[in-house]
Amino acid sequence: MKYGGPFTIIYAMSQQNVSTHWADIYADKIIREKGEKELYTCASGITPSGTVHIGNFREIISVELVVRALRDKGKNVRFIYSWDDYDVFRKVPKNMPNPELLATYLRKPITLVPDTTGRAENYARANEVDVERILPTVGIECEYLYQAERYRSGMYCEGMRTALEKKEEIRAILDEFRTEDLDDDWWPIAVFSSFTDKDTTTILDWDGEWAVTYRDDETGQIETIDLRHTPYAKLPWRLDWPMRWAFEGVDFEPAGKDHHSEGGSFDTSRKMVRVFGAEAPVSFQYDFISIKGRGGKISSSSGEVISLYEVLEVYTPEITRYLFAGTRPNSEFAISFDLDVLKIYEDYDTCERIYFGLQEVNEKRRAKEKRIYELSQVGEVPTEASFQIPFRHLCNLLQLHEGDIERALDTLGEMSESQRERLTVRSRCAWNWITTFSPEDFRYRLMRADDPLVELNDEERSAVQALARVVEVMDEIDDGEYTTGLYDAAKLNGLDTGDFFKLVYRIMIGKERGPKLGPFLKTCGKEKVLSILTRY
RNA sequence: GGGCCGCUAGCUCAGUAGGUAGAGCAACGCCCUUUUAAGGCGUGGGUCACAGGUCCGAAUCCUGUGCGGCUCACCA
C-alpha cells in the first residue's frame, strides 16, 4: 500500500480531504455530539394546514443534504418527516372552493376537514400528497409519519402521561419566557371533543393514571377518556415536539429562525426534552426564502404562495438543489424568476465545468464547487458533463423553433443520450421561463408565410434582396466577409445601417429590435431566413 | 426587552477549520470594418461599518460601539 500511517492521515486532512461544505460540517457535528451509532435519525416536519411553500421546502432539503452527508460518511440514517396533521383547522384559506362548508369545520383537526378541491380524502391529505408526489423529483425520499394517525392509535399515550406527571416542571419552563404566566387550570394536553370533534374543550381532571375528564364548551357535555385508547387527545405544539424527539430518538432536526429565538419553541423544546428522558437533537437555524421577479404575474395579496412545483417549472431539479446546496442555510436568499435565472444557470454550468475539470480554478474553490455539484445531483453523479450551451443561446434556439424542443436540439449536433435527456429537461424549463417570466423584450417569434408583409420602398426591397444573397452563402464565407456583406446590403442601397437593421428585425420577427443580427441569422439557419426574405 | 443575522467594488453579492481580497452587472478601453438588447478580450475600482484585543499574520477569532433587518415573548 502506498498510503498509511498517522502522518499520511494528518497530511490528507490538511490537504482539503475534509469537506468544508455546511452539510458535511453538520454531519461531523452530529457524529461528534451523538457519538458513533448504528443508526442516526434525522427529522423534519411541518403542519399541512395550507399549501406547503418553498420556504417549507428549505427545511426538508436542508435535512436531506445532511442525511446525504452522513450517508456519504458510511452512516446508516433514518430520515423521517412528520406531518402534523392533527393540528387544528384555524381559518379557511383564501382561494379554496366552498369556503362556507369549510367554515363549519373550524376548530376540528385538519385531517377531518374535507378537501373541497377534490384531490384527496381530506384537506390535510391533499396538501401532503402534493408534496409527497413531487419530492422524489428532486431526489428526496423519506419516511412519512402521520401525527393524527399516531395520536389516535394511542402510540403517544406514554408521552401524554409523562406530560401530565411532569406538569409543573413543564409549566415552569414555559412560564420562563411568557409575558403572562399560564393559568392555574392549565393542562399540558389538549382534547378534541368526541361530540363535536372540535378542540373547544376544557380539561377538568386527571386521575393520576390514564383517565382524563373534560367538558365540551359548546354542548356542556362531560366525558372521561382513557389516554391509552382515546383518539381525541394530543399534546400542544411546544410539548409535542420534544416528546417526538424522545420517542423517535431524533439526532438532528433544523428549524426556522422563528423557532430558534430564545423563548421560541425550539428553545423551550430543548429544555423540555429532558422531561421526556432524552437530549435535544443537533440543530441549526435556517433563514427564510423570498421570491424575486414574479411581479405582475400574481398579486402578492392574493395569498398565492410559491411552491416547489412552481420553482421546478423554471429550474431543473439539479439547479433547484443547487440553489439550496450552494447557500448556507442561515442566510436568506431570493429565488428569482426574472433575468437572474440566466445567471443561475450560468453559475451552475460553471460549477459543473469545475467538477469535470474543464475550467481551471484554485484547489480550495475546486473542492467547494465539487461538493456542491455532487450534492446538487438528484441521483448518481453523471459520468460526463452536460452538453453546455449558454442559456441565452438555448432561449434563442427555442424561440426560433417556437418551443419545439426536439427540433431545436437537432440543430446542435452530436450529443450523448444522457446529455440530450438533460438538455431536454433544461429546455422545458427555459421555454416555461421565456413564455411566462422573461421580459417582453426578450421574446420574439419568426414571421411565417401567413404573417402580413412589411411595406417596403424600392431601396429597402433591393437591400433585403442583397441581404438574401449574403445569407445564401453565409455558411461558406468567413466572418469578416459575412459582416461586411450585412453592412454593404444597406450601404450599397443607400440605407442607413441602423434603419436597415430595424427593418430586418421587422421582417424577421415583427419587432424593432432583436438579437445581434449576424449571429442571429446564422443561428436561424439559411433555410429559415431565406424563406422569410424571399417573400420580398 | 431578549435572541439571531447582516454591514466586503457604483449595484447585487461570493469569500469564516486565519495565510497576498473575488464574481456578475455597471463603468472604461480594445476587437469582430459602428451596440443593432443579449459577442470576444482587457482595464480601473474596496481603510472588508467603526474601535480595541489575540496572533508572525485577521474580512475571517474575541470584546465593545453604530446602523439595518428578522424573530420571540399568543397559537402552531
XYZ file of C-alpha atoms (C1' of nucleotides) in Angstrom:
612
model
C 0.000 0.000 0.000
C 1.097 3.428 -0.880
C -0.688 5.151 1.951
C -0.872 4.537 5.644
C 0.290 5.721 8.990
C -0.584 8.765 11.040
C 1.494 11.179 9.012
C -0.360 10.344 5.875
C -3.670 10.836 7.619
C -2.721 14.212 9.003
C -1.332 15.177 5.657
C -4.506 14.109 3.918
C -6.652 16.126 6.301
C -4.576 19.174 5.735
C -4.990 18.691 2.014
C -8.693 19.516 1.972
C -9.902 15.965 2.060
C -12.194 17.227 4.770
C -15.088 18.969 3.119
C -15.961 22.426 4.338
C -19.456 22.214 2.961
C -22.010 23.028 5.646
C -23.811 19.711 5.202
C -20.575 17.818 5.880
C -19.729 20.036 8.811
C -23.104 19.304 10.395
C -22.768 15.605 9.671
C -19.466 15.670 11.545
C -21.045 17.594 14.355
C -23.839 15.050 14.691
C -21.332 12.212 14.884
C -19.215 14.108 17.360
C -22.064 15.087 19.653
C -24.193 11.968 19.405
C -21.324 9.521 19.226
C -20.893 6.546 16.936
C -24.312 4.988 16.447
C -25.798 2.115 14.487
C -28.487 4.425 13.224
C -28.842 8.182 13.112
C -32.300 9.705 12.984
C -32.760 12.951 11.112
C -36.121 14.618 11.287
C -38.115 17.235 9.520
C -41.763 18.115 9.608
C -44.483 20.641 9.118
C -48.182 21.271 9.522
C -50.073 20.621 6.293
C -52.557 23.316 7.209
C -52.044 25.101 3.925
C -50.117 24.816 0.691
C -46.592 23.757 1.504
C -44.438 26.505 0.052
C -40.827 26.834 -0.978
C -39.869 28.222 2.421
C -41.023 24.979 3.999
C -39.056 23.151 1.368
C -35.863 24.697 2.655
C -36.239 22.680 5.807
C -36.638 19.324 4.153
C -33.891 19.872 1.600
C -31.572 21.034 4.376
C -32.204 17.828 6.267
C -31.816 15.769 3.128
C -28.431 17.306 2.406
C -27.220 16.472 5.898
C -28.670 12.964 5.566
C -26.748 12.557 2.362
C -23.578 13.855 4.000
C -23.958 11.316 6.818
C -24.545 8.503 4.360
C -21.501 9.578 2.374
C -19.563 9.015 5.573
C -20.885 5.476 5.623
C -23.523 6.063 8.282
C -26.893 4.400 8.468
C -29.582 7.073 8.573
C -33.318 7.138 9.143
C -34.875 10.195 7.547
C -38.313 10.925 8.954
C -40.813 13.571 8.026
C -43.638 14.265 10.448
C -46.861 15.601 9.081
C -48.546 17.433 11.939
C -51.964 16.654 10.553
C -53.590 16.518 13.960
C -53.279 20.269 14.040
C -56.406 22.396 14.377
C -58.124 23.981 11.385
C -57.928 27.618 12.433
C -59.038 29.594 9.437
C -60.339 28.972 5.969
C -57.549 29.625 3.469
C -58.139 32.014 0.619
C -58.947 30.700 -2.824
C -60.431 27.431 -1.590
C -63.667 26.225 -3.162
C -66.727 26.124 -0.955
C -65.484 28.262 1.947
C -68.903 28.112 3.645
C -68.644 24.371 4.030
C -65.056 24.640 5.233
C -66.042 27.206 7.834
C -68.195 24.620 9.562
C -65.045 22.572 10.203
C -63.133 25.258 12.062
C -61.511 24.075 15.316
C -61.561 20.456 14.145
C -58.365 18.579 13.269
C -57.329 19.267 9.691
C -57.362 15.585 8.947
C -61.150 15.630 9.404
C -61.694 18.625 7.128
C -62.941 17.733 3.663
C -60.834 18.594 0.651
C -63.070 20.858 -1.370
C -60.662 20.743 -4.300
C -61.443 17.057 -4.638
C -57.828 15.928 -4.824
C -57.651 13.758 -1.737
C -59.716 12.232 1.018
C -59.248 15.216 3.303
C -57.796 18.689 3.484
C -54.565 17.753 5.205
C -54.013 14.802 2.913
C -54.375 16.983 -0.173
C -51.548 19.208 0.985
C -49.465 16.199 1.945
C -49.957 14.435 -1.357
C -48.813 17.468 -3.317
C -45.511 17.350 -1.516
C -45.030 13.600 -1.354
C -45.552 13.314 -5.080
C -43.024 15.937 -6.050
C -40.185 15.362 -3.588
C -38.771 12.314 -5.409
C -38.331 14.570 -8.444
C -35.639 16.434 -6.562
C -34.154 13.278 -5.117
C -35.769 13.316 -1.701
C -37.002 10.026 -0.262
C -38.072 9.940 3.345
C -40.298 8.108 5.766
C -43.533 9.958 6.393
C -45.056 9.879 9.855
C -48.643 10.983 10.251
C -49.256 12.570 13.611
C -53.051 12.238 13.533
C -52.779 8.542 12.938
C -50.167 8.132 15.649
C -52.016 10.122 18.292
C -55.310 8.431 17.533
C -53.818 4.981 17.716
C -52.551 5.625 21.235
C -48.926 5.470 20.195
C -48.091 8.610 22.156
C -50.135 7.825 25.299
C -46.991 7.400 27.401
C -45.751 10.784 26.275
C -49.021 12.412 27.210
C -48.995 10.747 30.594
C -45.442 11.895 31.188
C -46.516 15.426 30.355
C -49.322 15.198 32.890
C -46.972 13.816 35.516
C -44.374 16.500 34.932
C -46.941 19.238 34.524
C -45.343 21.663 36.973
C -41.861 21.184 35.589
C -43.181 21.893 32.121
C -45.160 24.876 33.283
C -42.042 26.386 34.827
C -40.120 26.086 31.561
C -42.894 27.696 29.559
C -43.525 30.457 32.077
C -39.902 31.449 31.971
C -40.464 33.183 28.660
C -44.105 34.130 28.765
C -45.276 37.664 29.390
C -48.126 36.240 31.420
C -47.871 33.023 33.329
C -50.044 30.104 32.344
C -53.377 29.887 34.166
C -53.642 27.776 37.257
C -56.067 25.458 35.480
C -53.687 24.945 32.518
C -53.108 21.365 31.404
C -50.248 20.061 29.263
C -52.513 18.166 26.887
C -55.331 19.163 24.560
C -58.511 17.253 23.871
C -60.830 17.260 20.896
C -64.472 16.770 21.854
C -65.837 13.366 20.956
C -69.199 15.075 20.498
C -68.175 17.767 18.030
C -64.574 16.896 17.039
C -63.604 20.456 17.945
C -60.887 21.493 20.332
C -63.227 23.808 22.214
C -62.973 21.815 25.414
C -61.857 22.313 28.978
C -59.981 19.686 30.886
C -61.432 19.175 34.322
C -59.387 16.426 35.869
C -56.765 13.725 35.520
C -56.843 10.694 37.801
C -53.074 10.363 38.028
C -53.009 7.481 35.565
C -54.777 7.268 32.222
C -58.172 8.858 32.765
C -58.779 12.467 31.744
C -62.108 14.200 32.223
C -63.099 17.129 30.054
C -66.102 19.289 29.274
C -67.280 20.231 25.801
C -67.550 24.017 25.993
C -70.254 24.184 23.333
C -72.568 21.423 24.442
C -71.665 21.341 28.112
C -71.270 17.579 27.947
C -68.714 15.971 30.227
C -66.778 12.837 29.436
C -63.882 10.836 30.803
C -61.460 9.320 28.326
C -58.620 6.823 28.630
C -55.401 8.106 27.103
C -54.403 4.614 26.012
C -57.456 4.209 23.804
C -58.883 7.609 23.026
C -58.369 9.079 19.579
C -59.112 12.567 20.895
C -56.101 13.662 22.930
C -52.871 15.273 21.788
C -50.023 17.361 23.085
C -49.811 21.046 22.261
C -47.048 22.004 19.865
C -44.431 23.044 22.380
C -44.689 19.683 24.085
C -45.393 17.597 21.029
C -42.053 18.462 19.525
C -39.772 17.390 22.408
C -41.950 14.340 23.029
C -41.373 13.239 19.433
C -37.632 13.834 19.724
C -37.617 11.455 22.638
C -39.991 8.976 21.014
C -38.031 8.704 17.770
C -34.582 9.368 19.194
C -34.009 12.297 16.892
C -30.333 13.184 16.413
C -30.772 16.080 14.042
C -33.536 18.492 13.171
C -33.140 22.073 11.984
C -35.743 24.762 12.441
C -36.679 28.163 11.155
C -35.432 31.301 12.813
C -38.813 31.879 14.429
C -38.359 28.693 16.433
C -34.733 29.304 17.220
C -35.043 32.583 19.055
C -34.628 32.436 22.783
C -38.034 31.584 24.166
C -39.081 30.199 20.784
C -40.362 26.689 20.510
C -37.033 25.072 19.729
C -35.583 26.716 22.767
C -38.327 25.563 25.124
C -38.346 22.139 23.490
C -34.645 21.781 24.071
C -35.179 22.408 27.749
C -38.240 20.236 27.905
C -36.929 17.182 26.118
C -35.271 16.041 29.349
C -38.716 15.754 30.881
C -39.321 13.046 28.295
C -35.990 11.435 29.057
C -33.927 12.434 26.054
C -31.463 15.029 24.837
C -32.087 17.670 22.187
C -31.023 16.946 18.643
C -28.239 18.768 16.873
C -29.872 21.632 15.019
C -29.319 24.767 13.060
C -31.417 27.697 12.139
C -32.378 28.254 8.560
C -33.490 31.593 7.213
C -36.432 32.471 5.027
C -36.679 32.344 1.274
C -38.037 35.233 -0.693
C -39.242 35.370 -4.249
C -37.994 37.779 -6.850
C -39.287 38.549 -10.311
C -42.811 37.294 -10.372
C -44.140 40.818 -10.344
C -47.254 41.288 -12.375
C -47.915 37.600 -12.683
C -49.504 37.310 -9.294
C -50.651 39.795 -6.765
C -48.891 39.279 -3.515
C -52.103 39.937 -1.628
C -53.958 37.128 -3.346
C -52.477 34.722 -0.868
C -50.867 32.691 -3.603
C -47.636 31.135 -2.488
C -44.770 29.718 -4.457
C -44.373 26.003 -4.029
C -41.682 23.634 -5.165
C -43.890 22.885 -8.138
C -43.614 26.447 -9.423
C -39.871 26.541 -8.888
C -39.467 23.330 -10.875
C -41.220 24.910 -13.820
C -38.288 27.258 -14.249
C -35.380 25.448 -12.610
C -34.319 21.887 -13.275
C -34.274 19.556 -10.263
C -30.471 19.760 -10.116
C -30.445 23.516 -10.190
C -33.185 23.662 -7.597
C -30.991 21.552 -5.340
C -28.015 23.689 -6.299
C -29.788 26.807 -5.047
C -30.072 25.289 -1.600
C -26.878 23.253 -1.519
C -24.845 26.253 -2.589
C -26.234 28.628 0.022
C -25.550 28.433 3.717
C -28.826 27.704 5.462
C -28.632 30.602 7.879
C -28.617 33.207 5.170
C -31.679 34.494 3.497
C -31.849 34.365 -0.261
C -34.295 35.001 -3.042
C -35.408 32.592 -5.702
C -35.570 34.625 -8.859
C -37.894 34.361 -11.771
C -36.501 37.376 -13.589
C -33.297 37.769 -15.627
C -31.335 36.349 -12.697
C -32.463 32.970 -13.995
C -29.827 33.309 -16.716
C -27.104 33.872 -14.167
C -28.176 30.934 -12.012
C -27.982 28.603 -14.999
C -24.583 30.003 -15.953
C -23.357 29.605 -12.378
C -24.469 26.007 -12.305
C -22.720 25.320 -15.598
C -19.537 26.868 -14.227
C -19.837 24.626 -11.190
C -20.222 21.639 -13.487
C -17.211 22.596 -15.588
C -15.130 22.891 -12.460
C -16.337 19.486 -11.277
C -15.296 17.885 -14.547
C -12.006 19.753 -14.635
C -12.989 21.728 -17.717
C -12.274 25.016 -16.021
C -9.165 25.864 -14.022
C -9.628 27.263 -10.532
C -7.622 27.106 -7.343
C -7.793 23.977 -5.244
C -9.919 25.461 -2.499
C -12.580 26.652 -4.869
C -12.480 23.397 -6.768
C -13.101 21.344 -3.631
C -16.019 23.521 -2.691
C -17.660 23.542 -6.104
C -17.114 19.829 -6.489
C -19.004 19.060 -3.299
C -21.818 21.428 -4.196
C -22.124 19.754 -7.570
C -22.321 16.308 -6.008
C -24.967 17.399 -3.552
C -26.953 19.022 -6.336
C -27.461 15.787 -8.199
C -30.770 14.022 -7.905
C -29.291 10.568 -8.281
C -25.864 9.351 -9.201
C -23.366 11.972 -10.266
C -23.202 11.921 -14.077
C -20.067 10.484 -15.645
C -19.876 13.199 -18.262
C -20.587 16.895 -18.248
C -23.756 18.256 -19.789
C -23.803 19.441 -23.373
C -23.315 23.036 -22.377
C -24.567 25.941 -24.399
C -25.134 29.409 -22.967
C -28.629 29.695 -21.567
C -29.312 32.729 -23.730
C -28.428 30.786 -26.802
C -30.752 27.998 -25.747
C -33.526 30.540 -25.327
C -32.890 31.833 -28.838
C -32.921 28.366 -30.313
C -36.188 27.538 -28.617
C -37.824 30.714 -29.786
C -36.659 30.138 -33.345
C -38.365 26.770 -33.216
C -41.376 28.112 -31.366
C -40.826 25.840 -28.438
C -40.274 22.656 -30.417
C -37.528 21.257 -28.232
C -36.751 18.222 -30.374
C -36.139 20.277 -33.476
C -34.201 22.931 -31.598
C -31.853 20.333 -30.148
C -31.438 18.648 -33.508
C -29.603 21.732 -34.722
C -26.919 21.327 -32.073
C -25.061 18.377 -33.480
C -23.878 15.222 -31.795
C -24.536 14.592 -28.132
C -24.925 11.526 -25.974
C -28.270 10.189 -24.889
C -27.744 11.352 -21.318
C -26.736 14.806 -22.494
C -29.773 15.043 -24.701
C -32.023 13.981 -21.844
C -30.597 16.602 -19.511
C -30.755 19.303 -22.132
C -34.364 18.414 -22.845
C -35.323 18.907 -19.214
C -33.461 22.195 -19.212
C -35.164 23.254 -22.432
C -38.584 22.690 -20.920
C -37.664 24.977 -18.043
C -36.186 27.534 -20.402
C -39.302 27.548 -22.510
C -41.518 27.941 -19.458
C -39.375 30.801 -18.349
C -39.431 32.531 -21.726
C -43.165 32.261 -22.148
C -44.115 33.086 -18.574
C -41.495 35.243 -16.904
C -38.973 36.657 -19.342
C -39.143 40.390 -20.090
C -41.198 41.339 -23.113
C -38.031 42.488 -24.903
C -36.684 39.011 -24.665
C -39.450 37.341 -26.626
C -39.967 37.012 -30.326
C -41.250 34.684 -32.995
C -40.079 34.239 -36.547
C -42.513 35.525 -39.134
C -44.350 32.945 -41.197
C -45.811 32.900 -44.678
C -49.237 33.889 -43.409
C -47.983 36.890 -41.440
C -48.622 40.252 -43.113
C -45.760 41.634 -45.221
C -43.885 44.759 -44.228
C -44.322 47.548 -46.750
C -41.037 48.388 -48.480
C -39.867 51.071 -50.877
C -37.547 50.232 -53.758
C -34.288 50.848 -51.894
C -35.422 48.744 -48.978
C -36.543 45.937 -51.228
C -33.251 45.753 -53.048
C -31.381 45.933 -49.736
C -33.368 42.966 -48.435
C -32.692 41.083 -51.635
C -28.998 41.892 -51.296
C -29.139 40.533 -47.768
C -30.742 37.354 -49.071
C -27.790 36.871 -51.408
C -25.381 37.216 -48.484
C -27.385 34.736 -46.421
C -27.323 32.342 -49.334
C -23.553 31.945 -48.912
C -23.140 32.829 -45.231
C -22.087 29.332 -44.251
C -19.256 29.291 -46.764
C -17.676 32.730 -46.330
C -15.592 33.867 -43.373
C -16.885 36.083 -40.595
C -15.305 39.246 -41.851
C -16.733 38.880 -45.289
C -20.092 37.955 -43.837
C -20.270 41.019 -41.594
C -19.151 43.252 -44.437
C -21.869 41.750 -46.559
C -24.508 42.623 -43.968
C -23.463 46.260 -43.843
C -22.996 46.516 -47.579
C -26.527 45.293 -48.179
C -27.644 48.515 -46.527
C -24.956 50.934 -47.664
C -24.882 49.979 -51.312
C -28.610 50.575 -51.488
C -28.447 53.977 -49.874
C -29.844 52.964 -46.482
C -28.669 53.947 -43.060
C -27.397 50.770 -41.422
C -29.329 51.400 -38.225
C -32.578 51.807 -40.116
C -31.793 48.768 -42.171
C -31.281 46.576 -39.129
C -34.580 47.720 -37.686
C -36.198 46.873 -40.970
C -34.714 43.394 -40.973
C -35.976 42.779 -37.463
C -39.455 43.856 -38.512
C -39.311 41.465 -41.394
C -37.831 38.605 -39.394
C -39.595 38.841 -36.051
C -42.034 41.712 -36.304
C -40.142 43.866 -33.812
C -37.847 46.887 -33.980
C -35.008 45.115 -32.255
C -33.631 41.682 -31.801
C -30.590 39.575 -31.077
C -27.356 40.751 -32.686
C -28.132 40.260 -36.332
C -25.122 38.423 -37.702
C -25.058 35.546 -35.255
C -28.836 35.571 -35.105
C -29.249 34.861 -38.821
C -26.682 32.091 -38.602
C -28.479 30.537 -35.673
C -31.731 30.658 -37.588
C -30.133 28.837 -40.456
C -30.115 29.653 -44.128
C -33.332 27.884 -44.923
C -35.499 29.658 -42.390
C -34.046 33.073 -43.118
C -34.425 32.733 -46.854
C -37.987 31.509 -46.550
C -38.770 34.835 -44.938
C -36.536 37.118 -47.005
C -37.658 35.693 -50.321
C -41.171 36.888 -49.613
C -39.884 40.332 -50.594
C -36.758 43.989 26.355
C -34.353 39.142 24.813
C -32.265 36.261 20.727
C -30.355 35.752 15.776
C -28.421 37.636 11.178
C -26.129 41.262 8.139
C -22.621 45.575 7.159
C -16.886 43.490 1.532
C -16.079 47.414 -5.563
C -21.027 52.245 -8.114
C -25.066 47.930 -7.668
C -26.202 42.604 -6.253
C -23.495 39.515 -3.574
C -19.240 35.207 -3.029
C -15.386 34.571 0.272
C -15.399 32.413 8.210
C -11.398 24.909 10.039
C -6.767 32.846 9.998
C -2.275 32.883 5.141
C -1.378 38.320 -0.988
C -9.473 40.486 -1.148
C -13.287 37.702 -5.673
C -17.575 37.146 -9.368
C -21.673 39.091 -12.150
C -23.740 43.592 -13.665
C -22.386 48.791 -14.315
C -18.082 51.932 -15.976
C -13.896 52.443 -19.189
C -10.852 50.644 -23.359
C -9.828 47.417 -27.499
C -11.608 43.716 -31.211
C -15.488 41.382 -34.534
C -14.614 47.339 -40.719
C -20.118 51.415 -35.761
C -24.462 48.139 -29.838
C -28.302 46.575 -33.528
C -30.718 44.375 -26.326
C -28.178 39.898 -25.390
C -20.487 38.526 -28.931
C -14.944 38.286 -27.599
C -10.657 40.263 -24.942
C -8.868 43.567 -21.410
C -8.580 47.700 -17.570
C -9.739 50.525 -13.458
C -12.184 50.408 -8.859
C -12.545 48.234 -1.945
C -9.379 51.627 5.260
C -13.791 44.285 4.120
C -19.200 49.580 9.132
C -16.143 51.592 13.442
C -12.820 50.981 17.827
C -9.929 47.825 20.646
C -7.824 42.722 21.587
C -5.387 37.714 20.410
C -1.729 36.281 16.638
C 4.282 36.117 12.896
C -0.299 37.127 10.217
C -7.466 38.888 10.958
C -12.812 40.288 6.104
C -12.405 35.589 8.959
C -11.456 34.531 16.097
C -12.710 37.644 20.924
C -14.810 42.312 23.283
C -17.363 46.759 22.630
C -19.982 50.620 19.527
C -23.028 52.204 15.437
C -26.518 51.243 11.516
C -30.019 47.872 9.060
C -33.123 43.569 9.062
C -35.562 39.345 11.078
C -37.579 36.849 15.171
C -39.608 35.529 20.282
C -42.370 36.897 24.368
C -50.420 34.493 21.558
C -51.112 29.838 18.510
C -48.655 26.273 15.768
